[in-house]
PDB file of C-alpha atoms in Angstrom:
ATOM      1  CA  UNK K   1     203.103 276.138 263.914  1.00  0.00           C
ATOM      2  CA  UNK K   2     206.464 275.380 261.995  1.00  0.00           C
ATOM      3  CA  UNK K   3     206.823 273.072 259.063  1.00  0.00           C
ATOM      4  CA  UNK K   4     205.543 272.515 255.508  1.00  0.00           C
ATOM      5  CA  UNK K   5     204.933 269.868 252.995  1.00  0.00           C
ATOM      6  CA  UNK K   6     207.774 269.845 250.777  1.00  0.00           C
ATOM      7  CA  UNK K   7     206.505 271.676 247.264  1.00  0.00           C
ATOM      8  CA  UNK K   8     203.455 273.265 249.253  1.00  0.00           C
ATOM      9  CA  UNK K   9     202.823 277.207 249.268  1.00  0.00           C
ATOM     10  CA  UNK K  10     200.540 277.669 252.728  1.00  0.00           C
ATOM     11  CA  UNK K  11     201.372 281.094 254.019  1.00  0.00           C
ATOM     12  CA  UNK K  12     200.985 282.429 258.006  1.00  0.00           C
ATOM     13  CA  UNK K  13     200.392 285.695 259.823  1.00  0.00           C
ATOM     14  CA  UNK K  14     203.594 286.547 261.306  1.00  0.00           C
ATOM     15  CA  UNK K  15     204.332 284.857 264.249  1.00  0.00           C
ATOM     16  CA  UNK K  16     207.441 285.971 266.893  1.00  0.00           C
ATOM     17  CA  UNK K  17     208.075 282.373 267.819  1.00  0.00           C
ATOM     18  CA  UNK K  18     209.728 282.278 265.187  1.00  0.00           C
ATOM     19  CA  UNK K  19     212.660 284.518 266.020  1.00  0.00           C
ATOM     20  CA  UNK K  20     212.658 282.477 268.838  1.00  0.00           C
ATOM     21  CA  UNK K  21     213.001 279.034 267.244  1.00  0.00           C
ATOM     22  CA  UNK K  22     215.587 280.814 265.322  1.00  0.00           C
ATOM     23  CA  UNK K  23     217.867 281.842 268.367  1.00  0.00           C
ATOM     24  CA  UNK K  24     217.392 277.882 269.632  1.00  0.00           C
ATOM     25  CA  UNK K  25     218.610 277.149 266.035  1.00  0.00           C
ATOM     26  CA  UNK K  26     221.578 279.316 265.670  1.00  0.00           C
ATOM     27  CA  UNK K  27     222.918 278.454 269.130  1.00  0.00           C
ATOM     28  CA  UNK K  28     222.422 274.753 267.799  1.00  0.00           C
ATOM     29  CA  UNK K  29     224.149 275.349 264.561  1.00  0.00           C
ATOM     30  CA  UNK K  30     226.766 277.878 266.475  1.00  0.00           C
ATOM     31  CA  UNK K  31     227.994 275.438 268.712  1.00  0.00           C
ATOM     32  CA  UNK K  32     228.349 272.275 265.973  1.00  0.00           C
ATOM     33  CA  UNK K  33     229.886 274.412 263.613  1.00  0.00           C
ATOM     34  CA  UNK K  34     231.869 277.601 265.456  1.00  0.00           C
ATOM     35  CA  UNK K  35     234.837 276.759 263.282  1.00  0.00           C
ATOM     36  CA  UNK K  36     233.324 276.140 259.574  1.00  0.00           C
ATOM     37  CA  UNK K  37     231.505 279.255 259.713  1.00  0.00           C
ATOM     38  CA  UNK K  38     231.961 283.011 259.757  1.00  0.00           C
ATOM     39  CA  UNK K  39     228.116 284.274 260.778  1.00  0.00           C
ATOM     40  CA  UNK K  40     224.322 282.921 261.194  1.00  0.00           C
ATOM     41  CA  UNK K  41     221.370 285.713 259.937  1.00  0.00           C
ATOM     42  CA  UNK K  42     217.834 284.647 260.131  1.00  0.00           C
ATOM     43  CA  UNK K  43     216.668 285.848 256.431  1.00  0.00           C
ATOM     44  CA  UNK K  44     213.933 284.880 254.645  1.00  0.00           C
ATOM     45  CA  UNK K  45     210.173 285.823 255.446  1.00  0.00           C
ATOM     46  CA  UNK K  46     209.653 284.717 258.842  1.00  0.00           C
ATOM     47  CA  UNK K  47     213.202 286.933 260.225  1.00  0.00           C
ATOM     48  CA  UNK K  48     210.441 290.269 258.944  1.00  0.00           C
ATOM     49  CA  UNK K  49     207.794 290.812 261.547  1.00  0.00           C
ATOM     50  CA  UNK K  50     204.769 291.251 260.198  1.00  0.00           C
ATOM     51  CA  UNK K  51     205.154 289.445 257.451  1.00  0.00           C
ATOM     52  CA  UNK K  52     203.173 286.532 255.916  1.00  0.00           C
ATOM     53  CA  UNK K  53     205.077 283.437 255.238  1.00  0.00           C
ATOM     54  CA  UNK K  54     206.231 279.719 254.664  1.00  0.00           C
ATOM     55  CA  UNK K  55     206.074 279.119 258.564  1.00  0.00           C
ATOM     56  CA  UNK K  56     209.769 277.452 257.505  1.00  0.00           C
ATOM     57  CA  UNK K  57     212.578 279.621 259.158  1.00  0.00           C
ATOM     58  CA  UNK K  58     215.279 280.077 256.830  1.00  0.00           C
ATOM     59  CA  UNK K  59     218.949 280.375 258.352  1.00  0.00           C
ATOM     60  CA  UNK K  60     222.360 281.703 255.975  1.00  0.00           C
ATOM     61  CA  UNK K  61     225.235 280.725 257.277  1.00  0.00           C
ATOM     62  CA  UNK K  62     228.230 282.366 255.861  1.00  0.00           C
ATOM     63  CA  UNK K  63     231.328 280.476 255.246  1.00  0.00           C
ATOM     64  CA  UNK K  64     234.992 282.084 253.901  1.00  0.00           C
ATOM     65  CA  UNK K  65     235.005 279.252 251.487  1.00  0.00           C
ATOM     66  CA  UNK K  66     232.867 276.616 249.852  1.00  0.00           C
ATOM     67  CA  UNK K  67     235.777 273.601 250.304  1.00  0.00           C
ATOM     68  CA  UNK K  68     233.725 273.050 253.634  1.00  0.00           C
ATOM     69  CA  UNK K  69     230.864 271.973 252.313  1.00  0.00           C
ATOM     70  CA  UNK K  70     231.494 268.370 252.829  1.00  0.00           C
ATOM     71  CA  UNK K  71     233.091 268.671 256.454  1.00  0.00           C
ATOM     72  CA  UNK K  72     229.790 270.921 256.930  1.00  0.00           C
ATOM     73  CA  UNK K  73     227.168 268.525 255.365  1.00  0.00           C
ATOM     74  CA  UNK K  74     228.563 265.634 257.767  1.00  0.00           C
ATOM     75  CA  UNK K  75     228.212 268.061 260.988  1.00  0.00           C
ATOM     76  CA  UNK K  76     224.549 269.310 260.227  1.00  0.00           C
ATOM     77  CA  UNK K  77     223.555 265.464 258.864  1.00  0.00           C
ATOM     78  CA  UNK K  78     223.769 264.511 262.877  1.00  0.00           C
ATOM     79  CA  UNK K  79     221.762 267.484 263.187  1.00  0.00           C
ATOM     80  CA  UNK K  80     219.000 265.972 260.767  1.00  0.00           C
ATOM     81  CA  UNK K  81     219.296 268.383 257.944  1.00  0.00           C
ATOM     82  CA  UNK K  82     219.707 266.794 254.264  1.00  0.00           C
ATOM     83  CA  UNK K  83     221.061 268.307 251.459  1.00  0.00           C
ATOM     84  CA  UNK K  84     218.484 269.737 249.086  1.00  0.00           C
ATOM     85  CA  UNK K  85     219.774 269.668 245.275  1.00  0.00           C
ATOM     86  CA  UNK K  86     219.773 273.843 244.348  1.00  0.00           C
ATOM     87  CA  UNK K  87     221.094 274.831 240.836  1.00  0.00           C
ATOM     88  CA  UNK K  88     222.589 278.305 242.337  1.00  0.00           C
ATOM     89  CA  UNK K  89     226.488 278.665 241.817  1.00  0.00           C
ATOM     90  CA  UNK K  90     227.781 279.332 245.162  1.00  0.00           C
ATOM     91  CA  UNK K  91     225.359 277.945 246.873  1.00  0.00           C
ATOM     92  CA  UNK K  92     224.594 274.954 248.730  1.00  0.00           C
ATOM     93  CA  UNK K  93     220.950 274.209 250.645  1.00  0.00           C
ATOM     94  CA  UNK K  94     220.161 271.975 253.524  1.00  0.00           C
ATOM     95  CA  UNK K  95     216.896 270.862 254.637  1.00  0.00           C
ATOM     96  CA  UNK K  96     215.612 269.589 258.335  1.00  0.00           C
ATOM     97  CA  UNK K  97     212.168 268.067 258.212  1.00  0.00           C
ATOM     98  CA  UNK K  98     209.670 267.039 261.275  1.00  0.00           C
ATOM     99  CA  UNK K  99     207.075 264.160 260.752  1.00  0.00           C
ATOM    100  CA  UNK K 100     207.520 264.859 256.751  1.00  0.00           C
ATOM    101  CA  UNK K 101     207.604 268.788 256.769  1.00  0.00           C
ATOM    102  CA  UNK K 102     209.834 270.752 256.483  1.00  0.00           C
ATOM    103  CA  UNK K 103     211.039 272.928 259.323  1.00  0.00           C
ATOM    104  CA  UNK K 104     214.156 274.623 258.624  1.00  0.00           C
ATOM    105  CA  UNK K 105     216.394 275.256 255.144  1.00  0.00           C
ATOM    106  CA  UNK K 106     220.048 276.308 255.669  1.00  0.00           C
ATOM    107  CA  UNK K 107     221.417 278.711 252.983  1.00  0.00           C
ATOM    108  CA  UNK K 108     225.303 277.937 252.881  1.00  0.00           C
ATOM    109  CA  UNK K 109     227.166 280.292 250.596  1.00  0.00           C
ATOM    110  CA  UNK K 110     230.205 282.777 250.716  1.00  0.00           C
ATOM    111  CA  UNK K 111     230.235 285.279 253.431  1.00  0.00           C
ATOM    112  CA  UNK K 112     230.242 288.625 252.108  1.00  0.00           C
ATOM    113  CA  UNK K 113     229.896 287.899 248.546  1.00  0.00           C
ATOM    114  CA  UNK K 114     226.649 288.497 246.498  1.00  0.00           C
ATOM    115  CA  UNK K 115     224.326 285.646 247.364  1.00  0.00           C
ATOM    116  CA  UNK K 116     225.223 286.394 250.694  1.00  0.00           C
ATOM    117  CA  UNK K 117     224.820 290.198 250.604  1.00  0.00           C
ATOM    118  CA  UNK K 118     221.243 290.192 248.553  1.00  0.00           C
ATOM    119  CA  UNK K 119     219.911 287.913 251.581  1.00  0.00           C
ATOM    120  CA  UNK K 120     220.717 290.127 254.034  1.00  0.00           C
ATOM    121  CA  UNK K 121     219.475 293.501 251.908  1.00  0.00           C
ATOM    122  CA  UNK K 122     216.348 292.457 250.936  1.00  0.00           C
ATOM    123  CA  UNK K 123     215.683 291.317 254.507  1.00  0.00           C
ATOM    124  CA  UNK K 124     217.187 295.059 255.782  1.00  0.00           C
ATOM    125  CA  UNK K 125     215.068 296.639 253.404  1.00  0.00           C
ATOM    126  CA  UNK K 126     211.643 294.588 254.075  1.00  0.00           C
ATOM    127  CA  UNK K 127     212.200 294.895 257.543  1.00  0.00           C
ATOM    128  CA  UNK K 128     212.819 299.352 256.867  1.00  0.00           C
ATOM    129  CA  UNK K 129     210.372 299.953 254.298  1.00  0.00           C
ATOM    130  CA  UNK K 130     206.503 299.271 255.404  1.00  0.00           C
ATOM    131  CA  UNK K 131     204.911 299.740 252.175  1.00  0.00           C
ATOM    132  CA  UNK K 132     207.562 297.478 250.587  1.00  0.00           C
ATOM    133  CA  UNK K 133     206.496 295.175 252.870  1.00  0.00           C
ATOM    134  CA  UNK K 134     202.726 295.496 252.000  1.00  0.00           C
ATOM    135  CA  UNK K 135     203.348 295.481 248.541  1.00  0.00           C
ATOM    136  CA  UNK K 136     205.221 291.916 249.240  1.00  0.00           C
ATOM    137  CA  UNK K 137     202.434 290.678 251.434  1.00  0.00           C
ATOM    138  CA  UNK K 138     200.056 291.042 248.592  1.00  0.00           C
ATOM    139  CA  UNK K 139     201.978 289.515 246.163  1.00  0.00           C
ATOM    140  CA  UNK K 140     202.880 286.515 247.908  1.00  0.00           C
ATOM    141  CA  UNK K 141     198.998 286.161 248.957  1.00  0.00           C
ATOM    142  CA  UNK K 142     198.151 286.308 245.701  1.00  0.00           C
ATOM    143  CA  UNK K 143     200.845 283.811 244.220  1.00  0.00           C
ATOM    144  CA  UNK K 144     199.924 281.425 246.873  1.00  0.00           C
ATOM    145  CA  UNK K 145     196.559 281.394 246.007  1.00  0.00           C
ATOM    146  CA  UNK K 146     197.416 280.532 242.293  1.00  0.00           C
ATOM    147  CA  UNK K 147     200.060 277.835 243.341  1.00  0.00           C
ATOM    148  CA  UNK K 148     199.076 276.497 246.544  1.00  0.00           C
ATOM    149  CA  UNK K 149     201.020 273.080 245.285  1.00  0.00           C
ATOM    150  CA  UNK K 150     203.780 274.143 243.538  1.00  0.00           C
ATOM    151  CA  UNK K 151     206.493 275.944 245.298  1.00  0.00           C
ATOM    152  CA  UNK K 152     208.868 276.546 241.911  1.00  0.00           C
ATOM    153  CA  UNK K 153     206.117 278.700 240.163  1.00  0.00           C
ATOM    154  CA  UNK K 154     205.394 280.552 243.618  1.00  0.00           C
ATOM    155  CA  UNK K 155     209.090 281.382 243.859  1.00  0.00           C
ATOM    156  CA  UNK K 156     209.782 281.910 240.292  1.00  0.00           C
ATOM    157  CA  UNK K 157     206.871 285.249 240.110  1.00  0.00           C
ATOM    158  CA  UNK K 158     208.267 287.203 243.631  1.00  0.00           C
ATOM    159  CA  UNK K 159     212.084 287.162 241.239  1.00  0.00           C
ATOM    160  CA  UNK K 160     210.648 290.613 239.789  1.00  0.00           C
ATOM    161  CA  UNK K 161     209.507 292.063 242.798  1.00  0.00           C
ATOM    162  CA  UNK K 162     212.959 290.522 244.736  1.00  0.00           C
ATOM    163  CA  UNK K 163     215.113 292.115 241.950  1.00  0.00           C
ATOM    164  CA  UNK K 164     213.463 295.195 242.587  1.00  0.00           C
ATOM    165  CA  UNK K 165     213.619 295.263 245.753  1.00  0.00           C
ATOM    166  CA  UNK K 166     217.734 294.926 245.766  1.00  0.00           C
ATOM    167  CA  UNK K 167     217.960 297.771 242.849  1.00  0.00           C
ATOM    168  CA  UNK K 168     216.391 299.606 245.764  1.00  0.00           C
ATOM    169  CA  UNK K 169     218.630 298.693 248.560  1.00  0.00           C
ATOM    170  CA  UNK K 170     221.990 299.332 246.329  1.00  0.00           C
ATOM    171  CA  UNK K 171     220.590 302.878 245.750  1.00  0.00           C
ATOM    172  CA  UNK K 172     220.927 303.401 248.906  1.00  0.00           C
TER     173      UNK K 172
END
């Protein structure tokens, strides 16, 4: 039900467990870290019901500044997350894995600043706009039936439709 081969594109039907798994998360992450962190959003494909995905649940947290990062990557190490090397200024990724999949990334970058703010509005705008959502559900089918092994490629086609997606959302 929840975790992937690291590299491996194997999309799910939408499944509301997931929201769940992400409440037991945050309250998790909420209570290690209250004072590191500003907020915790659920983003990413499985926070947009109806939506295929990754059956990984994908967590920003949003910190005032990045000169936490190491008090934060010793606090969610005894969690059993592991840093995940990410060449994105700003941003810093964390990984927890379960018998060798991975179950949960954590998206640690500036609260309020861009990274933070395209999360949120493509997952605002997904979760708003059906046909947006049906477009992306095609897309992501069809990617992941071209790169069922490798995750970069997968992720490097759905930056057009993404960047589209957040010209839309600034429009509005």
């Amino acid at each position: 039900m929840l975790g992937l081969e690291r590299g491996l594109v194997k999309l799910e039907p939408y499944n509301d467990k997931w929201s769940k798994l992400f409440d037991e998360e945050r309250e998790l992450l909420s209570s290690r870290l209250k004072e590191l962190i500003i907020a915790i959003e659920h983003v990413g494909s499985t926070s947009i019901e109806g939506l295929f995905a990754k059956p990984i649940i994908d967590i920003a947290i949003g910190v005032s500044s990045l000169d936490i990062i190491k008090e934060l990557k010793e606090k969610v190490k005894t969690l059993g997350y592991v840093e995940v090397p990410v060449s994105i200024d700003g941003k810093h990724v964390f990984a927890k894995y379960k018998e060798k999949k991975i179950t949960h990334f954590l998206h640690v970058m500036i609260y309020n600043q861009n990274l933070w703010v395209d999360q949120i509005s493509f997952r605002d705008y997904l979760r708003s706009d059906f046909d947006a959502k049906i477009e992306y559900v095609k897309l992501k089918e069809k990617l992941a039936n071209k790169y069922p092994n490798d995750v970069i490629s997968y992720t490097n086609e759905k930056k057009k439709f993404v960047d589209d997606i957040l010209k839309r959302a600034k429009e509005l």
